[in-house]
Amino acid sequence: MSGICLSQPRPPQQGLQVPCFFIFGDSLVDNGNNNGMLTLARANYRPYGIDFPQGPTGRFTNGRTYVDALAQLLGFPTYIPPYSRARGLELLRGANYASGAAGIREETGSNLGAHTSMNEQVSNFGETVQQLRRYFRGDNDALNSYLGKCLFFSGMGSNDYLNNYFMPDFYSTSSDYTARAFATILLQQYGRQLAQLYSLGARKVIVTAVGQIGCIPYQLARFHGNNSRCNEKINSAIQLFNSGLKRMVQNINGGQLPGAKFVFLDFYQSSQDLSSNGTSLGFDVVDKGCCGVGKNNGQITCLPLQQPCQDRHKYLFWDAFHPTELANILLAKATYTSQSYTYPMNIQQLAAL
């Protein structure tokens, strides 16, 4: 069942549905935090941002990311700023801490250079809470009440597989752990990080499953399977993590973190649906990047000043790893108003709590 084919959602009620929006994650939602870092995980050059009003900002796509589109549906008049640039009173409406190549594990993504791991992102949010305390004149109850109305998004785990577990030349995790044991350890660590966000005031939290990364152009360019075009070994490892994450959400909502309401966002199912129902949504190309090099435009990601495909609306993938703006917008609309990919409620309902 595809939940992507939705009519346009009604425009948000007048004004903001939540006072602030805090974002944690990796390159799928990074909007510029990696720009000043010594890293290969950077996107502050053309043709990235070719369809974004401000041009290349560090977003790893041609236009808006999933959280940009979601912020608009929630009634935010402007995009949530990257933490690296957010200042002063601006922090009252949120910040984006996401960092390309980041993972749940500290070592994840170090093959690409510098980045801000989930541990550091949580710690940066801790700094933000300290700053916000000043605006509430040290009144912790008022601050907690304010943060309790805000929305938190955390999309983590992709790099723990792509740039860790399935990179045996660089990391020993795949020889140290079975796929099941690795998922268990990741979830224990992630559970601690999410509990830390809770202790800092997060109450309405969206957590995402890892998408179907065995089927992204990067994997399709490398994998030679007999009966599947996708790398199912990667997909089945990811599904162990995803089902554990959904159970964690059930436990948290069942009283493990009193007063918290978590929503599980099934990016695995949505990426599968976008790929299999792509043509009905106007995507003519679901297995190649719009910009990239080699087989499936997936062997090397989009290079500076490279000429991307002309019609970005026809492509599901922007580069070897990341969806196009249109895919991000469709997904934001689907998860905001419908329950096809959200459990136990959609994002509009979570915002209204």
GROMACS .gro file of N, CA and C in nm, residues 141-219:
model
  237
  141ASP      N    1   1.074   2.566   3.486
  141ASP     CA    2   0.939   2.517   3.458
  141ASP      C    3   0.885   2.578   3.329
  142ALA      N    4   0.905   2.709   3.316
  142ALA     CA    5   0.857   2.778   3.196
  142ALA      C    6   0.931   2.727   3.072
  143LEU      N    7   1.062   2.709   3.085
  143LEU     CA    8   1.142   2.659   2.972
  143LEU      C    9   1.099   2.518   2.933
  144ASN      N   10   1.081   2.431   3.034
  144ASN     CA   11   1.040   2.293   3.005
  144ASN      C   12   0.902   2.287   2.941
  145SER      N   13   0.813   2.376   2.989
  145SER     CA   14   0.679   2.382   2.932
  145SER      C   15   0.686   2.424   2.784
  146TYR      N   16   0.775   2.518   2.755
  146TYR     CA   17   0.794   2.566   2.617
  146TYR      C   18   0.851   2.454   2.529
  147LEU      N   19   0.959   2.390   2.576
  147LEU     CA   20   1.023   2.283   2.498
  147LEU      C   21   0.927   2.165   2.479
  148GLY      N   22   0.839   2.144   2.578
  148GLY     CA   23   0.742   2.035   2.570
  148GLY      C   24   0.643   2.050   2.455
  149LYS      N   25   0.629   2.174   2.406
  149LYS     CA   26   0.537   2.198   2.294
  149LYS      C   27   0.610   2.187   2.159
  150CYS      N   28   0.742   2.186   2.163
  150CYS     CA   29   0.822   2.187   2.040
  150CYS      C   30   0.828   2.050   1.976
  151LEU      N   31   0.863   2.048   1.848
  151LEU     CA   32   0.879   1.922   1.777
  151LEU      C   33   1.028   1.891   1.763
  152PHE      N   34   1.062   1.764   1.781
  152PHE     CA   35   1.200   1.717   1.766
  152PHE      C   36   1.203   1.609   1.658
  153PHE      N   37   1.302   1.616   1.572
  153PHE     CA   38   1.317   1.515   1.466
  153PHE      C   39   1.455   1.453   1.479
  154SER      N   40   1.461   1.321   1.475
  154SER     CA   41   1.591   1.255   1.477
  154SER      C   42   1.598   1.145   1.371
  155GLY      N   43   1.683   1.165   1.273
  155GLY     CA   44   1.701   1.067   1.166
  155GLY      C   45   1.843   1.016   1.167
  156MET      N   46   1.864   0.902   1.229
  156MET     CA   47   2.000   0.850   1.246
  156MET      C   48   2.008   0.702   1.210
  157GLY      N   49   2.126   0.655   1.177
  157GLY     CA   50   2.147   0.512   1.156
  157GLY      C   51   2.200   0.476   1.018
  158SER      N   52   2.166   0.555   0.916
  158SER     CA   53   2.209   0.521   0.779
  158SER      C   54   2.360   0.505   0.769
  159ASN      N   55   2.432   0.604   0.826
  159ASN     CA   56   2.578   0.599   0.814
  159ASN      C   57   2.641   0.491   0.900
  160ASP      N   58   2.570   0.449   1.006
  160ASP     CA   59   2.623   0.339   1.087
  160ASP      C   60   2.630   0.210   1.005
  161TYR      N   61   2.551   0.205   0.898
  161TYR     CA   62   2.559   0.092   0.805
  161TYR      C   63   2.647   0.126   0.684
  162LEU      N   64   2.616   0.239   0.616
  162LEU     CA   65   2.689   0.274   0.493
  162LEU      C   66   2.835   0.306   0.520
  163ASN      N   67   2.860   0.388   0.621
  163ASN     CA   68   2.995   0.435   0.649
  163ASN      C   69   3.047   0.379   0.782
  164ASN      N   70   3.019   0.249   0.802
  164ASN     CA   71   3.073   0.177   0.917
  164ASN      C   72   3.059   0.027   0.893
  165TYR      N   73   2.943  -0.030   0.923
  165TYR     CA   74   2.927  -0.176   0.923
  165TYR      C   75   2.957  -0.240   0.787
  166PHE      N   76   2.912  -0.174   0.679
  166PHE     CA   77   2.936  -0.232   0.546
  166PHE      C   78   3.056  -0.168   0.476
  167MET      N   79   3.154  -0.126   0.557
  167MET     CA   80   3.280  -0.077   0.503
  167MET      C   81   3.394  -0.150   0.575
  168PRO      N   82   3.407  -0.282   0.550
  168PRO     CA   83   3.500  -0.365   0.629
  168PRO      C   84   3.647  -0.327   0.613
  169ASP      N   85   3.682  -0.258   0.506
  169ASP     CA   86   3.823  -0.218   0.489
  169ASP      C   87   3.861  -0.107   0.587
  170PHE      N   88   3.760  -0.038   0.638
  170PHE     CA   89   3.786   0.079   0.723
  170PHE      C   90   3.744   0.056   0.869
  171TYR      N   91   3.643  -0.030   0.888
  171TYR     CA   92   3.589  -0.053   1.023
  171TYR      C   93   3.583  -0.203   1.051
  172SER      N   94   3.601  -0.238   1.178
  172SER     CA   95   3.600  -0.381   1.214
  172SER      C   96   3.463  -0.429   1.262
  173THR      N   97   3.362  -0.340   1.263
  173THR     CA   98   3.233  -0.377   1.324
  173THR      C   99   3.171  -0.504   1.264
  174SER      N  100   3.184  -0.521   1.131
  174SER     CA  101   3.117  -0.637   1.069
  174SER      C  102   3.184  -0.768   1.108
  175SER      N  103   3.313  -0.763   1.146
  175SER     CA  104   3.375  -0.887   1.196
  175SER      C  105   3.357  -0.898   1.348
  176ASP      N  106   3.333  -0.787   1.414
  176ASP     CA  107   3.312  -0.790   1.561
  176ASP      C  108   3.170  -0.833   1.597
  177TYR      N  109   3.070  -0.801   1.512
  177TYR     CA  110   2.930  -0.824   1.547
  177TYR      C  111   2.855  -0.889   1.432
  178THR      N  112   2.762  -0.978   1.463
  178THR     CA  113   2.663  -1.020   1.363
  178THR      C  114   2.572  -0.900   1.337
  179ALA      N  115   2.498  -0.907   1.227
  179ALA     CA  116   2.406  -0.797   1.194
  179ALA      C  117   2.307  -0.774   1.308
  180ARG      N  118   2.261  -0.883   1.371
  180ARG     CA  119   2.164  -0.871   1.480
  180ARG      C  120   2.228  -0.806   1.603
  181ALA      N  121   2.349  -0.848   1.636
  181ALA     CA  122   2.418  -0.791   1.753
  181ALA      C  123   2.451  -0.644   1.730
  182PHE      N  124   2.487  -0.610   1.606
  182PHE     CA  125   2.519  -0.470   1.574
  182PHE      C  126   2.394  -0.383   1.590
  183ALA      N  127   2.280  -0.432   1.539
  183ALA     CA  128   2.154  -0.358   1.554
  183ALA      C  129   2.121  -0.336   1.701
  184THR      N  130   2.142  -0.440   1.782
  184THR     CA  131   2.112  -0.432   1.926
  184THR      C  132   2.198  -0.325   1.993
  185ILE      N  133   2.328  -0.325   1.960
  185ILE     CA  134   2.421  -0.229   2.022
  185ILE      C  135   2.389  -0.086   1.976
  186LEU      N  136   2.359  -0.072   1.848
  186LEU     CA  137   2.321   0.060   1.796
  186LEU      C  138   2.198   0.113   1.868
  187LEU      N  139   2.098   0.027   1.885
  187LEU     CA  140   1.972   0.069   1.948
  187LEU      C  141   1.992   0.104   2.096
  188GLN      N  142   2.081   0.031   2.164
  188GLN     CA  143   2.110   0.065   2.304
  188GLN      C  144   2.170   0.205   2.313
  189GLN      N  145   2.266   0.231   2.224
  189GLN     CA  146   2.332   0.362   2.226
  189GLN      C  147   2.234   0.473   2.186
  190TYR      N  148   2.155   0.446   2.083
  190TYR     CA  149   2.057   0.544   2.036
  190TYR      C  150   1.952   0.571   2.144
  191GLY      N  151   1.911   0.466   2.213
  191GLY     CA  152   1.815   0.480   2.323
  191GLY      C  153   1.867   0.575   2.430
  192ARG      N  154   1.997   0.564   2.460
  192ARG     CA  155   2.058   0.655   2.560
  192ARG      C  156   2.058   0.799   2.510
  193GLN      N  157   2.089   0.816   2.380
  193GLN     CA  158   2.093   0.951   2.323
  193GLN      C  159   1.954   1.015   2.324
  194LEU      N  160   1.853   0.937   2.290
  194LEU     CA  161   1.716   0.990   2.290
  194LEU      C  162   1.667   1.019   2.432
  195ALA      N  163   1.710   0.936   2.527
  195ALA     CA  164   1.675   0.961   2.668
  195ALA      C  165   1.741   1.090   2.717
  196GLN      N  166   1.860   1.117   2.664
  196GLN     CA  167   1.932   1.241   2.699
  196GLN      C  168   1.854   1.363   2.645
  197LEU      N  169   1.804   1.352   2.522
  197LEU     CA  170   1.721   1.461   2.467
  197LEU      C  171   1.597   1.481   2.553
  198TYR      N  172   1.538   1.371   2.596
  198TYR     CA  173   1.421   1.377   2.684
  198TYR      C  174   1.456   1.450   2.813
  199SER      N  175   1.572   1.418   2.870
  199SER     CA  176   1.612   1.482   2.997
  199SER      C  177   1.637   1.631   2.979
  200LEU      N  178   1.667   1.671   2.854
  200LEU     CA  179   1.689   1.814   2.825
  200LEU      C  180   1.559   1.886   2.787
  201GLY      N  181   1.447   1.811   2.782
  201GLY     CA  182   1.319   1.877   2.758
  201GLY      C  183   1.239   1.828   2.639
  202ALA      N  184   1.295   1.739   2.556
  202ALA     CA  185   1.221   1.691   2.438
  202ALA      C  186   1.104   1.603   2.481
  203ARG      N  187   0.985   1.629   2.427
  203ARG     CA  188   0.868   1.547   2.458
  203ARG      C  189   0.798   1.494   2.333
  204LYS      N  190   0.791   1.577   2.227
  204LYS     CA  191   0.727   1.533   2.102
  204LYS      C  192   0.837   1.504   2.001
  205VAL      N  193   0.862   1.375   1.980
  205VAL     CA  194   0.982   1.336   1.904
  205VAL      C  195   0.946   1.244   1.787
  206ILE      N  196   0.997   1.279   1.668
  206ILE     CA  197   0.984   1.193   1.550
  206ILE      C  198   1.118   1.120   1.533
  207VAL      N  199   1.115   0.988   1.526
  207VAL     CA  200   1.239   0.914   1.493
  207VAL      C  201   1.215   0.837   1.364
  208THR      N  202   1.319   0.831   1.280
  208THR     CA  203   1.300   0.769   1.149
  208THR      C  204   1.369   0.635   1.138
  209ALA      N  205   1.303   0.545   1.067
  209ALA     CA  206   1.368   0.420   1.026
  209ALA      C  207   1.475   0.454   0.924
  210VAL      N  208   1.571   0.364   0.907
  210VAL     CA  209   1.671   0.382   0.801
  210VAL      C  210   1.604   0.340   0.670
  211GLY      N  211   1.623   0.419   0.565
  211GLY     CA  212   1.564   0.390   0.434
  211GLY      C  213   1.622   0.264   0.371
  212GLN      N  214   1.571   0.232   0.255
  212GLN     CA  215   1.610   0.108   0.186
  212GLN      C  216   1.745   0.131   0.116
  213ILE      N  217   1.853   0.142   0.194
  213ILE     CA  218   1.980   0.185   0.132
  213ILE      C  219   2.048   0.076   0.049
  214GLY      N  220   1.997  -0.048   0.055
  214GLY     CA  221   2.047  -0.148  -0.038
  214GLY      C  222   2.007  -0.119  -0.182
  215CYS      N  223   1.917  -0.021  -0.202
  215CYS     CA  224   1.864   0.009  -0.336
  215CYS      C  225   1.900   0.150  -0.385
  216ILE      N  226   1.986   0.222  -0.316
  216ILE     CA  227   2.024   0.355  -0.364
  216ILE      C  228   2.125   0.340  -0.479
  217PRO      N  229   2.137   0.443  -0.566
  217PRO     CA  230   2.228   0.431  -0.681
  217PRO      C  231   2.371   0.388  -0.644
  218TYR      N  232   2.418   0.432  -0.529
  218TYR     CA  233   2.554   0.396  -0.484
  218TYR      C  234   2.568   0.244  -0.471
  219GLN      N  235   2.467   0.179  -0.416
  219GLN     CA  236   2.470   0.033  -0.401
  219GLN      C  237   2.443  -0.036  -0.535
   0.00000   0.00000   0.00000
